[in-house]
């Protein structure tokens, strides 16, 4: 293990950080609302609108304003998902007690190989 | 002139690489696609340093053919071949630089992953390039481990048998 190996390793770590910054998955501005892993609503973040979806415990009110999505009314003990803001299709909001997940469409598939 | 000694030794190397390849499938690793320990690369590296590029290519191809036909299935043939070709050519090219065996191993590990990403993009048209940063970091780790084992192995063989 000589110093050239170390130089190589440092170069590679820099490269991977650069690639992480350049190749962030594209933002499509369309998110899906999942109830128990099934899509029940598709929301376009470009239009300001309000939606009602039915979760496990009751009604959930979703507000889209200025390309941001927020949950404003839900039946849950800590109201954690009212504290989260979804800004683009890379973010996710999870309302565990109601079995609701709001996330964007993903481009990445999985590959099987050796 | 047929060199029986060489034929026997290369056969033993091929058999060893097949066994290592099957064995590492039993060890649980992170479930990022394309990440594996690459234990068989110990044999490939050793062959590259003791014999040369042609012999290492031969061992690599026979190993992939065998494992894909009898174990993983023929659909992974393209991925494994692509990874192996990229890996071997890159290792042969950097072998002459001042990098040690460990550095060569890291380069081989990275180009193996790059080869697989490339062919995954061509055949399946999937954007698996998003995994590249994580694959790079893990390649450094596995490359170092495999490289270290290979270095000790090569030193031992060169001092005692070859």
PDB file of C-alpha atoms in Angstrom:
ATOM      1  CA  UNK A   1       0.000   0.000   0.000  1.00  0.00           C
ATOM      2  CA  UNK A   2       1.988   2.978  -1.202  1.00  0.00           C
ATOM      3  CA  UNK A   3       1.184   6.674  -1.432  1.00  0.00           C
ATOM      4  CA  UNK A   4      -0.153   6.405  -4.991  1.00  0.00           C
ATOM      5  CA  UNK A   5      -2.904   4.118  -3.707  1.00  0.00           C
ATOM      6  CA  UNK A   6      -3.898   6.774  -1.188  1.00  0.00           C
ATOM      7  CA  UNK A   7      -3.942   9.449  -3.868  1.00  0.00           C
ATOM      8  CA  UNK A   8      -6.188   7.225  -5.953  1.00  0.00           C
ATOM      9  CA  UNK A   9      -8.588   6.691  -3.069  1.00  0.00           C
ATOM     10  CA  UNK A  10      -8.832  10.407  -2.345  1.00  0.00           C
ATOM     11  CA  UNK A  11      -9.461  11.193  -6.021  1.00  0.00           C
ATOM     12  CA  UNK A  12     -12.223   8.585  -6.093  1.00  0.00           C
ATOM     13  CA  UNK A  13     -13.922   9.960  -2.983  1.00  0.00           C
ATOM     14  CA  UNK A  14     -13.928  13.431  -4.551  1.00  0.00           C
ATOM     15  CA  UNK A  15     -15.309  12.022  -7.794  1.00  0.00           C
ATOM     16  CA  UNK A  16     -18.172  10.262  -6.039  1.00  0.00           C
ATOM     17  CA  UNK A  17     -19.148  13.452  -4.206  1.00  0.00           C
ATOM     18  CA  UNK A  18     -19.097  15.381  -7.492  1.00  0.00           C
ATOM     19  CA  UNK A  19     -21.215  12.736  -9.205  1.00  0.00           C
ATOM     20  CA  UNK A  20     -23.699  12.798  -6.328  1.00  0.00           C
ATOM     21  CA  UNK A  21     -24.137  16.532  -6.837  1.00  0.00           C
ATOM     22  CA  UNK A  22     -24.398  16.451 -10.636  1.00  0.00           C
ATOM     23  CA  UNK A  23     -26.648  13.448 -11.065  1.00  0.00           C
ATOM     24  CA  UNK A  24     -29.421  14.139  -8.589  1.00  0.00           C
ATOM     25  CA  UNK A  25     -32.599  12.418  -9.834  1.00  0.00           C
ATOM     26  CA  UNK A  26     -34.738  14.734 -11.903  1.00  0.00           C
ATOM     27  CA  UNK A  27     -37.656  16.509 -10.373  1.00  0.00           C
ATOM     28  CA  UNK A  28     -40.956  15.960 -12.132  1.00  0.00           C
ATOM     29  CA  UNK A  29     -43.293  17.945  -9.884  1.00  0.00           C
ATOM     30  CA  UNK A  30     -45.900  15.200  -9.810  1.00  0.00           C
ATOM     31  CA  UNK A  31     -46.463  13.239  -6.625  1.00  0.00           C
ATOM     32  CA  UNK A  32     -48.590  10.224  -5.819  1.00  0.00           C
ATOM     33  CA  UNK A  33     -50.579   9.637  -2.653  1.00  0.00           C
ATOM     34  CA  UNK A  34     -50.356   5.992  -1.565  1.00  0.00           C
ATOM     35  CA  UNK A  35     -52.816   4.364   0.791  1.00  0.00           C
ATOM     36  CA  UNK A  36     -51.461   0.989   1.937  1.00  0.00           C
ATOM     37  CA  UNK A  37     -49.117   0.864  -1.085  1.00  0.00           C
ATOM     38  CA  UNK A  38     -51.811   1.612  -3.668  1.00  0.00           C
ATOM     39  CA  UNK A  39     -51.988   4.934  -5.494  1.00  0.00           C
ATOM     40  CA  UNK A  40     -55.259   6.661  -4.603  1.00  0.00           C
ATOM     41  CA  UNK A  41     -54.488  10.122  -5.957  1.00  0.00           C
ATOM     42  CA  UNK A  42     -51.984  11.830  -8.228  1.00  0.00           C
ATOM     43  CA  UNK A  43     -51.264  15.461  -7.473  1.00  0.00           C
ATOM     44  CA  UNK A  44     -49.606  17.998  -9.736  1.00  0.00           C
ATOM     45  CA  UNK A  45     -47.512  20.382  -7.668  1.00  0.00           C
ATOM     46  CA  UNK A  46     -47.751  23.099 -10.298  1.00  0.00           C
ATOM     47  CA  UNK A  47     -51.436  23.772  -9.622  1.00  0.00           C
ATOM     48  CA  UNK A  48     -52.504  25.339  -6.346  1.00  0.00           C
ATOM     49  CA  UNK A  49     -55.301  23.200  -5.059  1.00  0.00           C
ATOM     50  CA  UNK A  50     -56.721  21.419  -2.037  1.00  0.00           C
ATOM     51  CA  UNK A  51     -57.481  17.725  -1.800  1.00  0.00           C
ATOM     52  CA  UNK A  52     -59.189  15.367   0.611  1.00  0.00           C
ATOM     53  CA  UNK A  53     -58.078  11.786   0.941  1.00  0.00           C
ATOM     54  CA  UNK A  54     -59.307   9.063   3.241  1.00  0.00           C
ATOM     55  CA  UNK A  55     -56.721   7.537   5.558  1.00  0.00           C
ATOM     56  CA  UNK A  56     -57.114   4.716   8.048  1.00  0.00           C
ATOM     57  CA  UNK A  57     -58.240   6.936  10.909  1.00  0.00           C
ATOM     58  CA  UNK A  58     -60.201   9.506   8.997  1.00  0.00           C
ATOM     59  CA  UNK A  59     -60.013  12.320   6.531  1.00  0.00           C
ATOM     60  CA  UNK A  60     -56.722  13.975   5.504  1.00  0.00           C
ATOM     61  CA  UNK A  61     -56.652  17.433   4.028  1.00  0.00           C
ATOM     62  CA  UNK A  62     -53.809  18.255   1.607  1.00  0.00           C
ATOM     63  CA  UNK A  63     -53.013  21.773   0.455  1.00  0.00           C
ATOM     64  CA  UNK A  64     -50.796  22.560  -2.549  1.00  0.00           C
ATOM     65  CA  UNK A  65     -49.575  26.141  -2.638  1.00  0.00           C
ATOM     66  CA  UNK A  66     -46.554  27.701  -4.408  1.00  0.00           C
ATOM     67  CA  UNK A  67     -45.448  24.265  -5.610  1.00  0.00           C
ATOM     68  CA  UNK A  68     -45.273  23.014  -2.010  1.00  0.00           C
ATOM     69  CA  UNK A  69     -47.448  20.339  -0.499  1.00  0.00           C
ATOM     70  CA  UNK A  70     -48.542  20.381   3.108  1.00  0.00           C
ATOM     71  CA  UNK A  71     -50.935  18.268   5.139  1.00  0.00           C
ATOM     72  CA  UNK A  72     -53.259  20.498   7.143  1.00  0.00           C
ATOM     73  CA  UNK A  73     -55.689  18.156   8.827  1.00  0.00           C
ATOM     74  CA  UNK A  74     -55.248  14.561   9.901  1.00  0.00           C
ATOM     75  CA  UNK A  75     -56.359  12.224  12.653  1.00  0.00           C
ATOM     76  CA  UNK A  76     -53.177  11.070  14.409  1.00  0.00           C
ATOM     77  CA  UNK A  77     -51.683  11.315  17.909  1.00  0.00           C
ATOM     78  CA  UNK A  78     -48.634  13.481  17.157  1.00  0.00           C
ATOM     79  CA  UNK A  79     -49.628  15.172  13.875  1.00  0.00           C
ATOM     80  CA  UNK A  80     -46.126  14.546  12.583  1.00  0.00           C
ATOM     81  CA  UNK A  81     -47.019  14.801   8.933  1.00  0.00           C
ATOM     82  CA  UNK A  82     -48.417  18.264   9.360  1.00  0.00           C
ATOM     83  CA  UNK A  83     -44.899  19.354  10.264  1.00  0.00           C
ATOM     84  CA  UNK A  84     -43.362  18.129   6.994  1.00  0.00           C
ATOM     85  CA  UNK A  85     -43.318  20.025   3.714  1.00  0.00           C
ATOM     86  CA  UNK A  86     -42.981  18.319   0.377  1.00  0.00           C
ATOM     87  CA  UNK A  87     -41.122  20.587  -2.034  1.00  0.00           C
ATOM     88  CA  UNK A  88     -40.509  18.376  -5.085  1.00  0.00           C
ATOM     89  CA  UNK A  89     -40.838  14.809  -6.305  1.00  0.00           C
ATOM     90  CA  UNK A  90     -37.684  13.805  -4.430  1.00  0.00           C
ATOM     91  CA  UNK A  91     -39.244  14.470  -0.999  1.00  0.00           C
ATOM     92  CA  UNK A  92     -41.567  12.167   0.915  1.00  0.00           C
ATOM     93  CA  UNK A  93     -44.253  12.641   3.544  1.00  0.00           C
ATOM     94  CA  UNK A  94     -45.243   9.632   5.599  1.00  0.00           C
ATOM     95  CA  UNK A  95     -48.349   9.502   7.772  1.00  0.00           C
ATOM     96  CA  UNK A  96     -47.848   6.255   9.578  1.00  0.00           C
ATOM     97  CA  UNK A  97     -51.069   5.995  11.651  1.00  0.00           C
ATOM     98  CA  UNK A  98     -53.178   6.559   8.550  1.00  0.00           C
ATOM     99  CA  UNK A  99     -51.066   4.306   6.299  1.00  0.00           C
ATOM    100  CA  UNK A 100     -50.572   7.177   3.883  1.00  0.00           C
ATOM    101  CA  UNK A 101     -47.362   7.893   1.949  1.00  0.00           C
ATOM    102  CA  UNK A 102     -46.937  10.845  -0.386  1.00  0.00           C
ATOM    103  CA  UNK A 103     -43.981  10.526  -2.707  1.00  0.00           C
ATOM    104  CA  UNK A 104     -42.850  11.423  -6.203  1.00  0.00           C
ATOM    105  CA  UNK A 105     -42.461   9.260  -9.272  1.00  0.00           C
ATOM    106  CA  UNK A 106     -39.067   7.656  -9.388  1.00  0.00           C
ATOM    107  CA  UNK A 107     -36.863   7.061 -12.427  1.00  0.00           C
ATOM    108  CA  UNK A 108     -34.576   4.510 -10.839  1.00  0.00           C
ATOM    109  CA  UNK A 109     -35.197   0.824 -11.427  1.00  0.00           C
ATOM    110  CA  UNK A 110     -33.424  -2.124  -9.897  1.00  0.00           C
ATOM    111  CA  UNK A 111     -31.290  -4.468 -11.935  1.00  0.00           C
ATOM    112  CA  UNK A 112     -30.480  -8.113 -11.358  1.00  0.00           C
ATOM    113  CA  UNK A 113     -26.981  -9.175 -12.313  1.00  0.00           C
ATOM    114  CA  UNK A 114     -23.946 -11.095 -11.183  1.00  0.00           C
TER     115      UNK A 114
ATOM    116  CA  UNK B   1       5.526 -27.225 -26.861  1.00  0.00           C
ATOM    117  CA  UNK B   2       2.716 -28.028 -24.498  1.00  0.00           C
ATOM    118  CA  UNK B   3       3.433 -26.934 -20.988  1.00  0.00           C
ATOM    119  CA  UNK B   4       1.596 -29.475 -18.849  1.00  0.00           C
ATOM    120  CA  UNK B   5       2.580 -27.731 -15.644  1.00  0.00           C
ATOM    121  CA  UNK B   6       0.988 -24.509 -16.837  1.00  0.00           C
ATOM    122  CA  UNK B   7      -2.191 -26.241 -17.998  1.00  0.00           C
ATOM    123  CA  UNK B   8      -2.633 -27.915 -14.635  1.00  0.00           C
ATOM    124  CA  UNK B   9      -1.963 -24.734 -12.705  1.00  0.00           C
ATOM    125  CA  UNK B  10      -4.316 -22.649 -14.817  1.00  0.00           C
ATOM    126  CA  UNK B  11      -7.003 -25.319 -14.390  1.00  0.00           C
ATOM    127  CA  UNK B  12      -6.548 -25.178 -10.641  1.00  0.00           C
ATOM    128  CA  UNK B  13      -6.881 -21.390 -10.780  1.00  0.00           C
ATOM    129  CA  UNK B  14     -10.089 -21.664 -12.810  1.00  0.00           C
ATOM    130  CA  UNK B  15     -11.545 -24.173 -10.385  1.00  0.00           C
ATOM    131  CA  UNK B  16     -10.609 -21.953  -7.467  1.00  0.00           C
ATOM    132  CA  UNK B  17     -12.231 -18.901  -9.027  1.00  0.00           C
ATOM    133  CA  UNK B  18     -15.440 -20.878  -9.657  1.00  0.00           C
ATOM    134  CA  UNK B  19     -15.588 -22.034  -6.047  1.00  0.00           C
ATOM    135  CA  UNK B  20     -14.918 -18.529  -4.725  1.00  0.00           C
ATOM    136  CA  UNK B  21     -17.557 -17.112  -7.032  1.00  0.00           C
ATOM    137  CA  UNK B  22     -20.194 -19.516  -5.744  1.00  0.00           C
ATOM    138  CA  UNK B  23     -19.071 -19.089  -2.149  1.00  0.00           C
ATOM    139  CA  UNK B  24     -19.426 -15.308  -2.126  1.00  0.00           C
ATOM    140  CA  UNK B  25     -23.023 -15.675  -3.235  1.00  0.00           C
ATOM    141  CA  UNK B  26     -23.682 -17.205   0.163  1.00  0.00           C
ATOM    142  CA  UNK B  27     -22.258 -14.266   2.112  1.00  0.00           C
ATOM    143  CA  UNK B  28     -24.836 -11.514   2.735  1.00  0.00           C
ATOM    144  CA  UNK B  29     -23.727  -8.087   1.471  1.00  0.00           C
ATOM    145  CA  UNK B  30     -25.465  -4.718   1.061  1.00  0.00           C
ATOM    146  CA  UNK B  31     -28.376  -5.017  -1.307  1.00  0.00           C
ATOM    147  CA  UNK B  32     -27.338  -2.333  -3.733  1.00  0.00           C
ATOM    148  CA  UNK B  33     -27.497  -3.825  -7.242  1.00  0.00           C
ATOM    149  CA  UNK B  34     -24.099  -4.582  -8.628  1.00  0.00           C
ATOM    150  CA  UNK B  35     -22.256  -4.637  -5.331  1.00  0.00           C
ATOM    151  CA  UNK B  36     -20.407  -7.806  -4.490  1.00  0.00           C
ATOM    152  CA  UNK B  37     -17.254  -8.854  -2.686  1.00  0.00           C
ATOM    153  CA  UNK B  38     -15.542 -10.141  -5.787  1.00  0.00           C
ATOM    154  CA  UNK B  39     -13.630 -12.939  -4.099  1.00  0.00           C
ATOM    155  CA  UNK B  40     -12.943 -14.556  -7.455  1.00  0.00           C
ATOM    156  CA  UNK B  41     -10.949 -11.480  -8.396  1.00  0.00           C
ATOM    157  CA  UNK B  42      -8.226 -12.644  -6.028  1.00  0.00           C
ATOM    158  CA  UNK B  43      -7.593 -15.416  -8.545  1.00  0.00           C
ATOM    159  CA  UNK B  44      -7.863 -13.080 -11.523  1.00  0.00           C
ATOM    160  CA  UNK B  45      -5.381 -10.630 -10.013  1.00  0.00           C
ATOM    161  CA  UNK B  46      -2.998 -13.411  -9.099  1.00  0.00           C
ATOM    162  CA  UNK B  47      -3.170 -14.833 -12.611  1.00  0.00           C
ATOM    163  CA  UNK B  48      -2.597 -11.372 -14.075  1.00  0.00           C
ATOM    164  CA  UNK B  49       0.541 -10.792 -12.032  1.00  0.00           C
ATOM    165  CA  UNK B  50       2.034 -14.251 -12.293  1.00  0.00           C
ATOM    166  CA  UNK B  51       1.121 -15.169 -15.853  1.00  0.00           C
ATOM    167  CA  UNK B  52      -0.257 -12.245 -17.807  1.00  0.00           C
ATOM    168  CA  UNK B  53      -3.205 -10.661 -19.537  1.00  0.00           C
ATOM    169  CA  UNK B  54      -4.103 -13.546 -21.871  1.00  0.00           C
ATOM    170  CA  UNK B  55      -4.140 -16.118 -19.107  1.00  0.00           C
ATOM    171  CA  UNK B  56      -6.145 -13.879 -16.784  1.00  0.00           C
ATOM    172  CA  UNK B  57      -8.696 -13.282 -19.550  1.00  0.00           C
ATOM    173  CA  UNK B  58      -8.927 -17.015 -20.135  1.00  0.00           C
ATOM    174  CA  UNK B  59      -9.491 -17.828 -16.464  1.00  0.00           C
ATOM    175  CA  UNK B  60     -12.041 -15.034 -16.191  1.00  0.00           C
ATOM    176  CA  UNK B  61     -14.063 -16.101 -19.250  1.00  0.00           C
ATOM    177  CA  UNK B  62     -14.165 -19.784 -18.371  1.00  0.00           C
ATOM    178  CA  UNK B  63     -15.169 -18.935 -14.834  1.00  0.00           C
ATOM    179  CA  UNK B  64     -18.023 -16.662 -15.984  1.00  0.00           C
ATOM    180  CA  UNK B  65     -19.225 -19.179 -18.550  1.00  0.00           C
ATOM    181  CA  UNK B  66     -19.289 -21.973 -16.012  1.00  0.00           C
ATOM    182  CA  UNK B  67     -20.972 -20.007 -13.231  1.00  0.00           C
ATOM    183  CA  UNK B  68     -23.568 -18.536 -15.573  1.00  0.00           C
ATOM    184  CA  UNK B  69     -24.437 -21.848 -17.205  1.00  0.00           C
ATOM    185  CA  UNK B  70     -24.624 -23.900 -14.066  1.00  0.00           C
ATOM    186  CA  UNK B  71     -25.553 -21.380 -11.409  1.00  0.00           C
ATOM    187  CA  UNK B  72     -26.870 -17.887 -12.003  1.00  0.00           C
ATOM    188  CA  UNK B  73     -28.531 -18.242 -15.365  1.00  0.00           C
ATOM    189  CA  UNK B  74     -27.593 -17.125 -18.853  1.00  0.00           C
ATOM    190  CA  UNK B  75     -29.243 -13.710 -18.596  1.00  0.00           C
ATOM    191  CA  UNK B  76     -26.492 -12.467 -16.314  1.00  0.00           C
ATOM    192  CA  UNK B  77     -23.876 -13.476 -18.879  1.00  0.00           C
ATOM    193  CA  UNK B  78     -23.811 -10.066 -20.552  1.00  0.00           C
ATOM    194  CA  UNK B  79     -23.426  -8.230 -17.261  1.00  0.00           C
ATOM    195  CA  UNK B  80     -20.671 -10.435 -15.929  1.00  0.00           C
ATOM    196  CA  UNK B  81     -18.749 -10.442 -19.222  1.00  0.00           C
ATOM    197  CA  UNK B  82     -19.018  -6.690 -19.579  1.00  0.00           C
ATOM    198  CA  UNK B  83     -17.834  -6.122 -16.039  1.00  0.00           C
ATOM    199  CA  UNK B  84     -14.991  -8.592 -16.406  1.00  0.00           C
ATOM    200  CA  UNK B  85     -13.730  -7.138 -19.708  1.00  0.00           C
ATOM    201  CA  UNK B  86     -13.743  -3.562 -18.405  1.00  0.00           C
ATOM    202  CA  UNK B  87     -12.139  -4.684 -15.171  1.00  0.00           C
ATOM    203  CA  UNK B  88      -9.397  -6.751 -16.757  1.00  0.00           C
ATOM    204  CA  UNK B  89      -8.394  -4.234 -19.412  1.00  0.00           C
ATOM    205  CA  UNK B  90      -8.290  -1.422 -16.847  1.00  0.00           C
ATOM    206  CA  UNK B  91      -6.189  -3.527 -14.461  1.00  0.00           C
ATOM    207  CA  UNK B  92      -3.778  -4.468 -17.244  1.00  0.00           C
ATOM    208  CA  UNK B  93      -3.378  -0.810 -18.186  1.00  0.00           C
ATOM    209  CA  UNK B  94      -2.680   0.456 -14.662  1.00  0.00           C
ATOM    210  CA  UNK B  95      -0.494  -2.499 -13.730  1.00  0.00           C
ATOM    211  CA  UNK B  96       2.562  -0.775 -15.182  1.00  0.00           C
ATOM    212  CA  UNK B  97       2.050   2.425 -13.179  1.00  0.00           C
ATOM    213  CA  UNK B  98       3.405   2.946  -9.689  1.00  0.00           C
ATOM    214  CA  UNK B  99       0.203   1.710  -8.046  1.00  0.00           C
ATOM    215  CA  UNK B 100       0.574  -1.345  -5.856  1.00  0.00           C
ATOM    216  CA  UNK B 101      -1.569  -4.475  -6.248  1.00  0.00           C
ATOM    217  CA  UNK B 102      -4.116  -2.850  -3.960  1.00  0.00           C
ATOM    218  CA  UNK B 103      -4.435   0.198  -6.219  1.00  0.00           C
ATOM    219  CA  UNK B 104      -4.810  -2.046  -9.274  1.00  0.00           C
ATOM    220  CA  UNK B 105      -7.480  -4.007  -7.444  1.00  0.00           C
ATOM    221  CA  UNK B 106      -9.434  -0.835  -6.623  1.00  0.00           C
ATOM    222  CA  UNK B 107      -9.276   0.278 -10.273  1.00  0.00           C
ATOM    223  CA  UNK B 108     -10.438  -3.176 -11.358  1.00  0.00           C
ATOM    224  CA  UNK B 109     -13.321  -3.043  -8.901  1.00  0.00           C
ATOM    225  CA  UNK B 110     -14.478   0.352 -10.119  1.00  0.00           C
ATOM    226  CA  UNK B 111     -14.288  -0.478 -13.805  1.00  0.00           C
ATOM    227  CA  UNK B 112     -16.115  -3.729 -13.176  1.00  0.00           C
ATOM    228  CA  UNK B 113     -19.020  -1.703 -11.802  1.00  0.00           C
ATOM    229  CA  UNK B 114     -18.758   0.841 -14.620  1.00  0.00           C
ATOM    230  CA  UNK B 115     -18.901  -1.968 -17.167  1.00  0.00           C
ATOM    231  CA  UNK B 116     -22.026  -3.362 -15.557  1.00  0.00           C
ATOM    232  CA  UNK B 117     -23.704   0.036 -15.336  1.00  0.00           C
ATOM    233  CA  UNK B 118     -22.930   0.647 -19.018  1.00  0.00           C
ATOM    234  CA  UNK B 119     -24.396  -2.615 -20.196  1.00  0.00           C
ATOM    235  CA  UNK B 120     -27.401  -2.205 -17.892  1.00  0.00           C
ATOM    236  CA  UNK B 121     -27.993   1.146 -19.553  1.00  0.00           C
ATOM    237  CA  UNK B 122     -27.640  -0.306 -23.060  1.00  0.00           C
ATOM    238  CA  UNK B 123     -29.729  -3.423 -22.600  1.00  0.00           C
ATOM    239  CA  UNK B 124     -32.308  -2.443 -20.012  1.00  0.00           C
ATOM    240  CA  UNK B 125     -32.226   1.315 -20.513  1.00  0.00           C
ATOM    241  CA  UNK B 126     -32.238   1.880 -16.762  1.00  0.00           C
ATOM    242  CA  UNK B 127     -30.779   4.913 -15.067  1.00  0.00           C
ATOM    243  CA  UNK B 128     -28.728   2.944 -12.597  1.00  0.00           C
ATOM    244  CA  UNK B 129     -26.012   5.601 -12.847  1.00  0.00           C
ATOM    245  CA  UNK B 130     -27.591   7.208  -9.772  1.00  0.00           C
ATOM    246  CA  UNK B 131     -26.023   4.414  -7.722  1.00  0.00           C
ATOM    247  CA  UNK B 132     -22.526   5.252  -9.003  1.00  0.00           C
ATOM    248  CA  UNK B 133     -21.346   7.314  -6.016  1.00  0.00           C
ATOM    249  CA  UNK B 134     -22.233   4.576  -3.536  1.00  0.00           C
ATOM    250  CA  UNK B 135     -20.764   1.910  -5.800  1.00  0.00           C
ATOM    251  CA  UNK B 136     -17.537   3.942  -6.025  1.00  0.00           C
ATOM    252  CA  UNK B 137     -17.151   4.142  -2.276  1.00  0.00           C
ATOM    253  CA  UNK B 138     -17.926   0.456  -1.771  1.00  0.00           C
ATOM    254  CA  UNK B 139     -15.542  -0.427  -4.611  1.00  0.00           C
ATOM    255  CA  UNK B 140     -12.751   1.265  -2.690  1.00  0.00           C
ATOM    256  CA  UNK B 141     -13.487  -0.906   0.338  1.00  0.00           C
ATOM    257  CA  UNK B 142     -13.859  -4.237  -1.459  1.00  0.00           C
ATOM    258  CA  UNK B 143     -10.981  -3.392  -3.811  1.00  0.00           C
ATOM    259  CA  UNK B 144      -8.675  -2.805  -0.858  1.00  0.00           C
ATOM    260  CA  UNK B 145      -9.616  -6.071   0.854  1.00  0.00           C
ATOM    261  CA  UNK B 146      -9.293  -8.171  -2.297  1.00  0.00           C
ATOM    262  CA  UNK B 147      -6.113  -6.312  -3.235  1.00  0.00           C
ATOM    263  CA  UNK B 148      -4.480  -6.990   0.083  1.00  0.00           C
ATOM    264  CA  UNK B 149      -5.269 -10.705  -0.036  1.00  0.00           C
ATOM    265  CA  UNK B 150      -4.046 -10.868  -3.637  1.00  0.00           C
ATOM    266  CA  UNK B 151      -0.818  -9.046  -2.763  1.00  0.00           C
ATOM    267  CA  UNK B 152       0.040 -11.528  -0.029  1.00  0.00           C
ATOM    268  CA  UNK B 153      -0.907 -14.388  -2.297  1.00  0.00           C
ATOM    269  CA  UNK B 154       1.239 -13.127  -5.188  1.00  0.00           C
ATOM    270  CA  UNK B 155       4.241 -12.540  -2.909  1.00  0.00           C
ATOM    271  CA  UNK B 156       3.929 -16.020  -1.456  1.00  0.00           C
ATOM    272  CA  UNK B 157       3.629 -17.700  -4.848  1.00  0.00           C
ATOM    273  CA  UNK B 158       6.466 -15.713  -6.371  1.00  0.00           C
ATOM    274  CA  UNK B 159       8.806 -16.522  -3.515  1.00  0.00           C
ATOM    275  CA  UNK B 160       8.018 -20.173  -3.193  1.00  0.00           C
ATOM    276  CA  UNK B 161       6.663 -21.679  -6.380  1.00  0.00           C
ATOM    277  CA  UNK B 162       7.326 -19.481  -9.360  1.00  0.00           C
TER     278      UNK B 162
END
